[in-house]
Short mmCIF file of C-alpha atoms and ligand atoms in Angstrom, two decimals:
data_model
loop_
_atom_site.label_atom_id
_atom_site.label_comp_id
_atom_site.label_asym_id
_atom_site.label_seq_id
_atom_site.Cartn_x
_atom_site.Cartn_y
_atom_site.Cartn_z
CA UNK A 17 0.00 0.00 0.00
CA UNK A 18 1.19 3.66 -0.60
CA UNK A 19 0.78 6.90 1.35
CA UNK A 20 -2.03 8.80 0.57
CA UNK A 21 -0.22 11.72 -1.34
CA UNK A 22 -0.54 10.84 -4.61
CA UNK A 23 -3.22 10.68 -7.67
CA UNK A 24 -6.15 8.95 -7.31
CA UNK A 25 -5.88 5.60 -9.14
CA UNK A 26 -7.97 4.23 -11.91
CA UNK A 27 -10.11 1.26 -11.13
CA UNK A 28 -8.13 -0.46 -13.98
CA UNK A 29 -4.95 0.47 -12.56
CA UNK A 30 -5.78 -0.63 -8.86
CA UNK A 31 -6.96 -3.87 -9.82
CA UNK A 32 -2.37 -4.66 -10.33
CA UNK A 33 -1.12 -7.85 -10.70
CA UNK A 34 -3.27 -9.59 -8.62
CA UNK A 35 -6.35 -10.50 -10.78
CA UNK A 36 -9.49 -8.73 -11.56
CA UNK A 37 -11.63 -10.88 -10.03
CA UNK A 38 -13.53 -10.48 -7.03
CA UNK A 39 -15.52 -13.09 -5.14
CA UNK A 40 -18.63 -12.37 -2.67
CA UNK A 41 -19.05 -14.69 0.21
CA UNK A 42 -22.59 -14.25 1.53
CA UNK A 43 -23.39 -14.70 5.19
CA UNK A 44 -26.72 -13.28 5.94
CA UNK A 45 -27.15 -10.20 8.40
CA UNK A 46 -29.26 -7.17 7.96
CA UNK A 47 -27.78 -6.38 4.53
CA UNK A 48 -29.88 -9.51 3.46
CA UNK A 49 -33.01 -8.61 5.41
CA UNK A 50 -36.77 -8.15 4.45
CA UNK A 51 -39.14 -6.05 6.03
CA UNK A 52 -43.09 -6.11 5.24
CA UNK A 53 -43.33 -2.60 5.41
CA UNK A 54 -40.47 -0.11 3.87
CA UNK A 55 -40.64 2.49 6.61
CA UNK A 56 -40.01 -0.17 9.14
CA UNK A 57 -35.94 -0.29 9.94
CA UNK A 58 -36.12 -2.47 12.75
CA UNK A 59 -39.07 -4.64 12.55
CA UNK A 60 -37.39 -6.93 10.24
CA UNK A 61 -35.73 -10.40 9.09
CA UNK A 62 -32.11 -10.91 8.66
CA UNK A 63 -30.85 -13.37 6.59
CA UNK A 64 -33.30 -12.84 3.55
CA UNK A 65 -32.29 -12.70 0.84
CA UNK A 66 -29.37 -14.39 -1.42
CA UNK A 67 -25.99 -12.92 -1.84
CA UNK A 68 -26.81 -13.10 -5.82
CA UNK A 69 -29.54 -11.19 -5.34
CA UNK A 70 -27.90 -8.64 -2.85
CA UNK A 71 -25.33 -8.39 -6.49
CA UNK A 72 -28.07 -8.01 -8.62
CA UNK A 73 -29.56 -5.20 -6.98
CA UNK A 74 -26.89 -2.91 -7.92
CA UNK A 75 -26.67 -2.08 -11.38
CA UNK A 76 -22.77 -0.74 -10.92
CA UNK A 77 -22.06 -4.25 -10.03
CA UNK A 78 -22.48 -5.02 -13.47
CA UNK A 79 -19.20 -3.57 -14.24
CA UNK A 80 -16.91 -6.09 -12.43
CA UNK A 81 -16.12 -9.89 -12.55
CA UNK A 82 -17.83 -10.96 -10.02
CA UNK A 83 -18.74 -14.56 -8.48
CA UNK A 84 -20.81 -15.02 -5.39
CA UNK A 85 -20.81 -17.71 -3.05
CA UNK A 86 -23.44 -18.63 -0.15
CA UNK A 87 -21.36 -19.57 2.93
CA UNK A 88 -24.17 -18.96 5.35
CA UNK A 89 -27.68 -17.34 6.56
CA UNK A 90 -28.08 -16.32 9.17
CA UNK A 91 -28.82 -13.07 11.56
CA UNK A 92 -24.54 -12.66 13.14
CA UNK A 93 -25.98 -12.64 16.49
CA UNK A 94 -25.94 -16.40 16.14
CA UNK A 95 -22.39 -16.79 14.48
CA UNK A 96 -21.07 -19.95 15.35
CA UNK A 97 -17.87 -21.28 15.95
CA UNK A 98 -18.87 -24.23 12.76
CA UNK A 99 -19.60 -21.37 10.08
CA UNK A 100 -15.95 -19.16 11.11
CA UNK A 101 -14.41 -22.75 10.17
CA UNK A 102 -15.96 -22.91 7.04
CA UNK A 103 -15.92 -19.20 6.31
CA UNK A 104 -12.10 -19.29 7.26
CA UNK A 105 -11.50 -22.71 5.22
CA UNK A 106 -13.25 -20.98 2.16
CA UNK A 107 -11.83 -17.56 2.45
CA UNK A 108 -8.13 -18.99 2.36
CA UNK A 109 -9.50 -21.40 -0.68
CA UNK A 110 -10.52 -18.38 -2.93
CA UNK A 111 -7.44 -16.36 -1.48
CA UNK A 112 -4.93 -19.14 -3.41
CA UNK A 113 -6.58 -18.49 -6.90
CA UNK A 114 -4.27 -15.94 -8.49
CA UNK A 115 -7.49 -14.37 -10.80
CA UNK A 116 -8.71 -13.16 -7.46
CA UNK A 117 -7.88 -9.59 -6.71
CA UNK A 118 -9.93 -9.95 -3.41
CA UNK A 119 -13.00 -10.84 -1.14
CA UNK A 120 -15.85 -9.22 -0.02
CA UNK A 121 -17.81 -10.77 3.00
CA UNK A 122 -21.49 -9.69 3.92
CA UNK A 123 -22.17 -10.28 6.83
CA UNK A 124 -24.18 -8.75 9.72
CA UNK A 125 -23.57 -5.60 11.99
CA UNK A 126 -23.46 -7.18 15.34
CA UNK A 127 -20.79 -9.52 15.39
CA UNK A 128 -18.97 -8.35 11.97
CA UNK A 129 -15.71 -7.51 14.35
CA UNK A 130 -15.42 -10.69 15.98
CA UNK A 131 -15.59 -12.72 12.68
CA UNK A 132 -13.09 -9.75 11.03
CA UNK A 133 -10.42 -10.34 14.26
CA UNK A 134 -10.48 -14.09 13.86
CA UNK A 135 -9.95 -14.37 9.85
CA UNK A 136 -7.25 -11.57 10.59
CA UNK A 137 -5.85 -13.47 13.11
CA UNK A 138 -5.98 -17.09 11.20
CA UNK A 139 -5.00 -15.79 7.93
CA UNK A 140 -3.23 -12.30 8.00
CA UNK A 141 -4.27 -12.28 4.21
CA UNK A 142 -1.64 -10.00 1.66
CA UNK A 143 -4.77 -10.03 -0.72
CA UNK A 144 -8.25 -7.86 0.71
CA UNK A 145 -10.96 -9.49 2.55
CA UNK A 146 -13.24 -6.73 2.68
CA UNK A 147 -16.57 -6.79 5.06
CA UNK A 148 -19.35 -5.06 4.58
CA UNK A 149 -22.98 -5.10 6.17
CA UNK A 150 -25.94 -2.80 6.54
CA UNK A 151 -27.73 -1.00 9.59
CA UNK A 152 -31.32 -0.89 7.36
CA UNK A 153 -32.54 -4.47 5.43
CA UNK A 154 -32.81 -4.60 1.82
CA UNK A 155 -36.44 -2.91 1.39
CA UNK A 156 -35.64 0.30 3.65
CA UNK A 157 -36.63 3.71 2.16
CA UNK A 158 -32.73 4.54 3.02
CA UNK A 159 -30.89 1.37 2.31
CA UNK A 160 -27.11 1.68 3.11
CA UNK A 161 -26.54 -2.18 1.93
CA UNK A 162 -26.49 -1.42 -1.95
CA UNK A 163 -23.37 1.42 -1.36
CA UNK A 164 -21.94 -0.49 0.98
CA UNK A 165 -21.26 -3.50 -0.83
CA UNK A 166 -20.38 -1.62 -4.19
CA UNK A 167 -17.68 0.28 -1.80
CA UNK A 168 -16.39 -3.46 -0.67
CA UNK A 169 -15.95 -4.02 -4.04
CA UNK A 170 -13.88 -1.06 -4.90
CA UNK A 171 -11.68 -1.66 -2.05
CA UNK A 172 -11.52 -5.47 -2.73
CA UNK A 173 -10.26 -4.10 -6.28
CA UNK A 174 -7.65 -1.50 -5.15
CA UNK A 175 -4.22 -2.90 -5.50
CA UNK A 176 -2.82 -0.91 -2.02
CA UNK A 177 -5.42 -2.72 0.17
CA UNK A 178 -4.59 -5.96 2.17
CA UNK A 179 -5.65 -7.36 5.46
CA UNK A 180 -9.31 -7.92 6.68
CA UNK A 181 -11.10 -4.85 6.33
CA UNK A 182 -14.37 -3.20 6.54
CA UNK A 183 -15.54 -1.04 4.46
CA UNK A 184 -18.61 0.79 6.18
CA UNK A 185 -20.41 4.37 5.52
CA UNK A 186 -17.92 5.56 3.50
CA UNK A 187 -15.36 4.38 5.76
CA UNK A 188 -12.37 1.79 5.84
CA UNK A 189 -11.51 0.39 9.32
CA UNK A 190 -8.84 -2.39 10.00
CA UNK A 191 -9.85 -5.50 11.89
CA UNK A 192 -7.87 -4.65 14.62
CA UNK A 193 -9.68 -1.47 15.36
CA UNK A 194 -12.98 -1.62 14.38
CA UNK A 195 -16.14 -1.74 16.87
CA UNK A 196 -19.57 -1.28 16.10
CA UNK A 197 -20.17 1.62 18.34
CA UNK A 198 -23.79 2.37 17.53
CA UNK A 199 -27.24 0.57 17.40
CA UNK A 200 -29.34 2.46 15.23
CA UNK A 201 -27.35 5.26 13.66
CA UNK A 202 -26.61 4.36 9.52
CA UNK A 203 -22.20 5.40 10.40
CA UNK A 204 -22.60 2.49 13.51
CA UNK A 205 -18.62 1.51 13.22
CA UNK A 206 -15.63 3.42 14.24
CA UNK A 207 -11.86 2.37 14.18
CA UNK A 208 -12.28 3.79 18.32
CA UNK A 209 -8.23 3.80 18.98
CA UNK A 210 -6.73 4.34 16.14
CA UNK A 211 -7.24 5.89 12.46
CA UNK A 212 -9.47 5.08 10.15
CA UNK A 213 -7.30 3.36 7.21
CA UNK A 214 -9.03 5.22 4.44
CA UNK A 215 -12.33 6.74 3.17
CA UNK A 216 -13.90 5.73 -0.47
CA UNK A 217 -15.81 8.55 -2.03
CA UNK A 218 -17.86 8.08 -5.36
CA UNK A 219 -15.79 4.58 -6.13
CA UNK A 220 -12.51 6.22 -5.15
CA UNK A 221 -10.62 4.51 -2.44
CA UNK A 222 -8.56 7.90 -0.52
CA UNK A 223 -5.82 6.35 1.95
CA UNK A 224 -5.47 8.55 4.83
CA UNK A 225 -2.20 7.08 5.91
CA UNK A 226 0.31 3.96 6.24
CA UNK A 227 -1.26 0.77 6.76
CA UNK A 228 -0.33 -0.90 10.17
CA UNK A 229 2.28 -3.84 9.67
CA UNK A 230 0.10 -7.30 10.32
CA UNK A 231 1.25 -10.11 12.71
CA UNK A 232 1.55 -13.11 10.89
CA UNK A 233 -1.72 -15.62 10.85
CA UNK A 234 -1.78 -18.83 12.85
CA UNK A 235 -3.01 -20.51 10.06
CA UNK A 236 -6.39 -22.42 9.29
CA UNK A 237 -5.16 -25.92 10.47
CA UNK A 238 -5.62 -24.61 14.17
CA UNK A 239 -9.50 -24.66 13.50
CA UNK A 240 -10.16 -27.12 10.32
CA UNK A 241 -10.17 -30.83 12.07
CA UNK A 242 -12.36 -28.85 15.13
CA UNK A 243 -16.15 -29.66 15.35
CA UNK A 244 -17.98 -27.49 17.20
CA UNK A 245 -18.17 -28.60 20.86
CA UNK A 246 -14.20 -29.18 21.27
CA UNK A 247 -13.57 -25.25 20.56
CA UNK A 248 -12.03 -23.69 23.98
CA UNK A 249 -14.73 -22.20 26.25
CA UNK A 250 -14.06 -18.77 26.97
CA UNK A 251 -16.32 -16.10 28.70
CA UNK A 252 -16.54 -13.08 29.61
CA UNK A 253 -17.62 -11.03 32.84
CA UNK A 254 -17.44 -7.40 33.85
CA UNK A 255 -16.94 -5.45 37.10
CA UNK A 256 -19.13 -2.92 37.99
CA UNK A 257 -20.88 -1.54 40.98
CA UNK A 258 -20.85 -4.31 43.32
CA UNK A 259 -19.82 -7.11 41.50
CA UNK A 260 -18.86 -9.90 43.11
CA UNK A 261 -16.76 -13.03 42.73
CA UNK A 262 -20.14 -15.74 42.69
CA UNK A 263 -20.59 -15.49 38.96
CA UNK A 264 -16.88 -16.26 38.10
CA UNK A 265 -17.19 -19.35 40.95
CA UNK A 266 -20.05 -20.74 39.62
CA UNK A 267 -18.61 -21.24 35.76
CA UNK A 268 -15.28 -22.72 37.31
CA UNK A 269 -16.95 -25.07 39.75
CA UNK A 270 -19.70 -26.44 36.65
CA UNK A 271 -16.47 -26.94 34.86
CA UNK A 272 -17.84 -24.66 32.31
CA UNK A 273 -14.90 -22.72 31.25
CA UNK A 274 -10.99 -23.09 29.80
CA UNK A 275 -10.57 -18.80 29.83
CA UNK A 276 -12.32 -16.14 31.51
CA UNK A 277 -11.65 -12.67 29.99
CA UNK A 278 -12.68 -9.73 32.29
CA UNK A 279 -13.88 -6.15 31.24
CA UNK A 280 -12.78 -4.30 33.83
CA UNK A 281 -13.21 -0.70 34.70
CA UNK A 282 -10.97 1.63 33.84
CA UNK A 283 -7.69 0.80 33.18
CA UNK A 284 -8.42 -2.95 33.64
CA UNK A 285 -9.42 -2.52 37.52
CA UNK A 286 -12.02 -5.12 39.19
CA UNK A 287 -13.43 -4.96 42.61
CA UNK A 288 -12.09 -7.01 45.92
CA UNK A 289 -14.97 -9.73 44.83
CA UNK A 290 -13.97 -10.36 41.72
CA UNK A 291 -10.83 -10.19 41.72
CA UNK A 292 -10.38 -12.67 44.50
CA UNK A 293 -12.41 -14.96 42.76
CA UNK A 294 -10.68 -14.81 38.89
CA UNK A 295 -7.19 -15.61 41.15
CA UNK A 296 -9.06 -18.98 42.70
CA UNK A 297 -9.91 -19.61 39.09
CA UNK A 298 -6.47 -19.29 37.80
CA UNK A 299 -4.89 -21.35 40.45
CA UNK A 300 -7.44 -23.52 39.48
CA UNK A 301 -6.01 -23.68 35.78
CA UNK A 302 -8.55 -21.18 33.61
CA UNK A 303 -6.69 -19.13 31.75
CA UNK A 304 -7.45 -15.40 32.93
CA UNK A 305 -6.87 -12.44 30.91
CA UNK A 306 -8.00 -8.63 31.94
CA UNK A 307 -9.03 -6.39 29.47
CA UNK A 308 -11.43 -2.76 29.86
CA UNK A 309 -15.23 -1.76 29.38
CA UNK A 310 -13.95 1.48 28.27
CA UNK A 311 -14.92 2.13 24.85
CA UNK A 312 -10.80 2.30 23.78
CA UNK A 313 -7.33 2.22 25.55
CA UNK A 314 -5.46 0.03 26.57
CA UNK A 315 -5.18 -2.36 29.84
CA UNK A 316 -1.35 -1.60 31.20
CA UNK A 317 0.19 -4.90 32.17
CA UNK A 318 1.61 -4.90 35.68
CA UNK A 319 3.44 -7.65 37.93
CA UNK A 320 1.52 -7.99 40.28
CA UNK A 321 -2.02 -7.66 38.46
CA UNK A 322 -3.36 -10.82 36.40
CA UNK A 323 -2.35 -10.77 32.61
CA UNK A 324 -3.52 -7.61 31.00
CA UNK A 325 -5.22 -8.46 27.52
CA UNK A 326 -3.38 -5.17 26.23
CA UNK A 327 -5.90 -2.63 23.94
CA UNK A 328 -8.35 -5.72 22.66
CA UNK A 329 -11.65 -4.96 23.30
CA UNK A 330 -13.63 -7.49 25.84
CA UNK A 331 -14.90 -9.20 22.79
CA UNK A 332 -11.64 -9.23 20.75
CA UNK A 333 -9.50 -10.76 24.26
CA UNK A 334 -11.91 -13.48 23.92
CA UNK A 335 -11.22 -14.80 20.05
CA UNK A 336 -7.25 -14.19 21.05
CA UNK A 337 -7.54 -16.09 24.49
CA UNK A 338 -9.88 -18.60 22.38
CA UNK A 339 -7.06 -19.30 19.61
CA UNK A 340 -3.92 -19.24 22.35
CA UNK A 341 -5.83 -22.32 23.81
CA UNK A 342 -6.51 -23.52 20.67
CA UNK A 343 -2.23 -23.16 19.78
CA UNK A 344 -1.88 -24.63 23.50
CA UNK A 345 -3.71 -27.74 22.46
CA UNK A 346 -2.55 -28.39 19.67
CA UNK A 347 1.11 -28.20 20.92
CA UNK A 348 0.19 -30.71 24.07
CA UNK A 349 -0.87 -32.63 21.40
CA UNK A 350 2.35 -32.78 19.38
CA UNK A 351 4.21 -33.52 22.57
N1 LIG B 21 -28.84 -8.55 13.84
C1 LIG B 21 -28.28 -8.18 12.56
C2 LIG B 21 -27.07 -9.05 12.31
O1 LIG B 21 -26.08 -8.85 12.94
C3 LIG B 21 -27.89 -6.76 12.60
C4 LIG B 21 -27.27 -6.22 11.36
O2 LIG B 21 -26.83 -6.92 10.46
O3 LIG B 21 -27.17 -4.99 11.29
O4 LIG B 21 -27.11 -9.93 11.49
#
């Protein structure tokens, strides 16, 4: 990727070396929902409608070589740990196929940055999976799906992207930093500590600065042999007013989890309660990692404190503490 100083490129001349060819994975969400009345933007059904469909309802579409896939349908708030396997196993499938400049992902609003952190995190692709989604279902008055996906497109096109991105309202947000950060407003996602990768305005993708340098991916092996109920169990609690330690001594005494992550106040603090109680848990072999309900920052590690989760979100800790399990098995495994 360059700097942003230069001339706009051509769609042509974005599209590089890599192939002109970009492939839709459909996964349901709002983009793909149906409402019986138009002026009704919550009273709706996610999961609707086809991804081929979502394609054909935007003539600019037209323009591009374009192949759509159905991966899943269903409303994100159900994501499951057996469609990320298969998204992930897919993704990395159409990745390898040197015609393809990039994927685009639909996908719902409410768990789009989980599913973004965990393909960034397995795959840490050179190539752009772009995300997209919609706040308002496909027969709104105001539909944001139909911009939204030709946007994806664009950026799945441009030569300097890479990574798994969202493109959103205009916007381009890394996986790393993006949170949905509103319920109901059409601009609901926000790159909340850090910038904003890049805007795309009338098909033109502006960079706004240098791209952050991507860890390396773990790989889809750590996931593809997995069914469902031998995935790490990993929750999460929060301190707040009066919170107390019963909640975290419950789960460990069911045997119900491997990791706990905590949103903690602040700068990762927890109350007397609950903090005594994550420490039983640990000595008792969950894996406990601290992280902050703030809406951004990070969570400063300290000795004497239990193991900061560093700036990840509550959310995010969880998929990282869920895959370090994951690499933990595997390697008892091996031994
Ligand atoms: N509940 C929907 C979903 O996440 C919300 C949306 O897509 O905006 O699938």
């Amino acid at each position: 990727m360059q700097k942003n100083n230069g001339p706009i490129a051509s769609k042509e001349q974005t599209a590089g070396t890599r192939g002109c060819r970009v492939v839709i994975l459909g996964t349901g969400g709002t983009i793909a929902g149906t409402a019986e009345d138009a002026s009704d933007n919550v009273g709706y059904r996610a999961a609707q409608l086809g991804v081929e469909q979502l394609v054909g309802a935007v003539p600019a579409l037209a323009a591009f070589q374009l192949e759509t896939e159905q991966v899943a349908q269903l409303d994100s708030k159900d994501m499951d740990f057996e469609t990320w396997r298969r998204l992930a196993l897919r993704v990395e499938a159409h990745l390898a196929r040197p015609e393809v400049a990039g994927l685009v992902i639909t996908h719902g609003t409410d768990t789009l940055e989980e599913t973004a952190y965990f393909l960034q995190r397995l795959l840490a692709p050179q190539k752009p999976v772009v995300l997209t989604a919609a706040m308002r279902p496909a027969t709104a008055l105001q539909k944001d799906g139909p911009q939204n996906l030709l946007d994806a497109v664009t950026l799945a096109l441009d030569g300097r992207a890479g990574g798994v991105l969202l493109a959103f309202a205009g916007q381009v947000h890394s996986a790393e930093q993006v949170r949905k950060v509103h319920s109901y407003k059409l601009d609901a996602f926000a790159s909340v500590d850090g910038a904003r990768l890049a805007t795309i305005e009338e098909g033109q993708v502006r960079w706004l600065g240098w791209p952050p340098v991507a860890q390396a991916g773990l790989g889809t092996s750590l996931v593809s042999a997995l069914t469902p109920n031998v995935w790490p169990r990993v929750e999460i609690v929060m301190n707040h007013v009066g919170a107390q330690g019963s909640v975290v001594r419950t789960l460990v005494a069911q045997g119900l989890v491997d990791g706990l992550v905590v949103a903690g106040t602040g700068n990762g603090s927890l109350s007397a309660s609950l903090e005594a109680a994550l420490r039983e848990a640990q000595d008792a072999g969950v894996c406990v990692w601290r992280s902050t309900r703030c809406d951004a920052g990070p969570v400063t590690a300290s000795a004497e404190a239990l193991p900061s989760a560093g700036a990840l979100s509550p959310v995010k800790a969880r998929i990282e503490l869920l895959l370090t399990l994951l690499q933990n098995q595997t390697q008892a495994r091996a031994a």
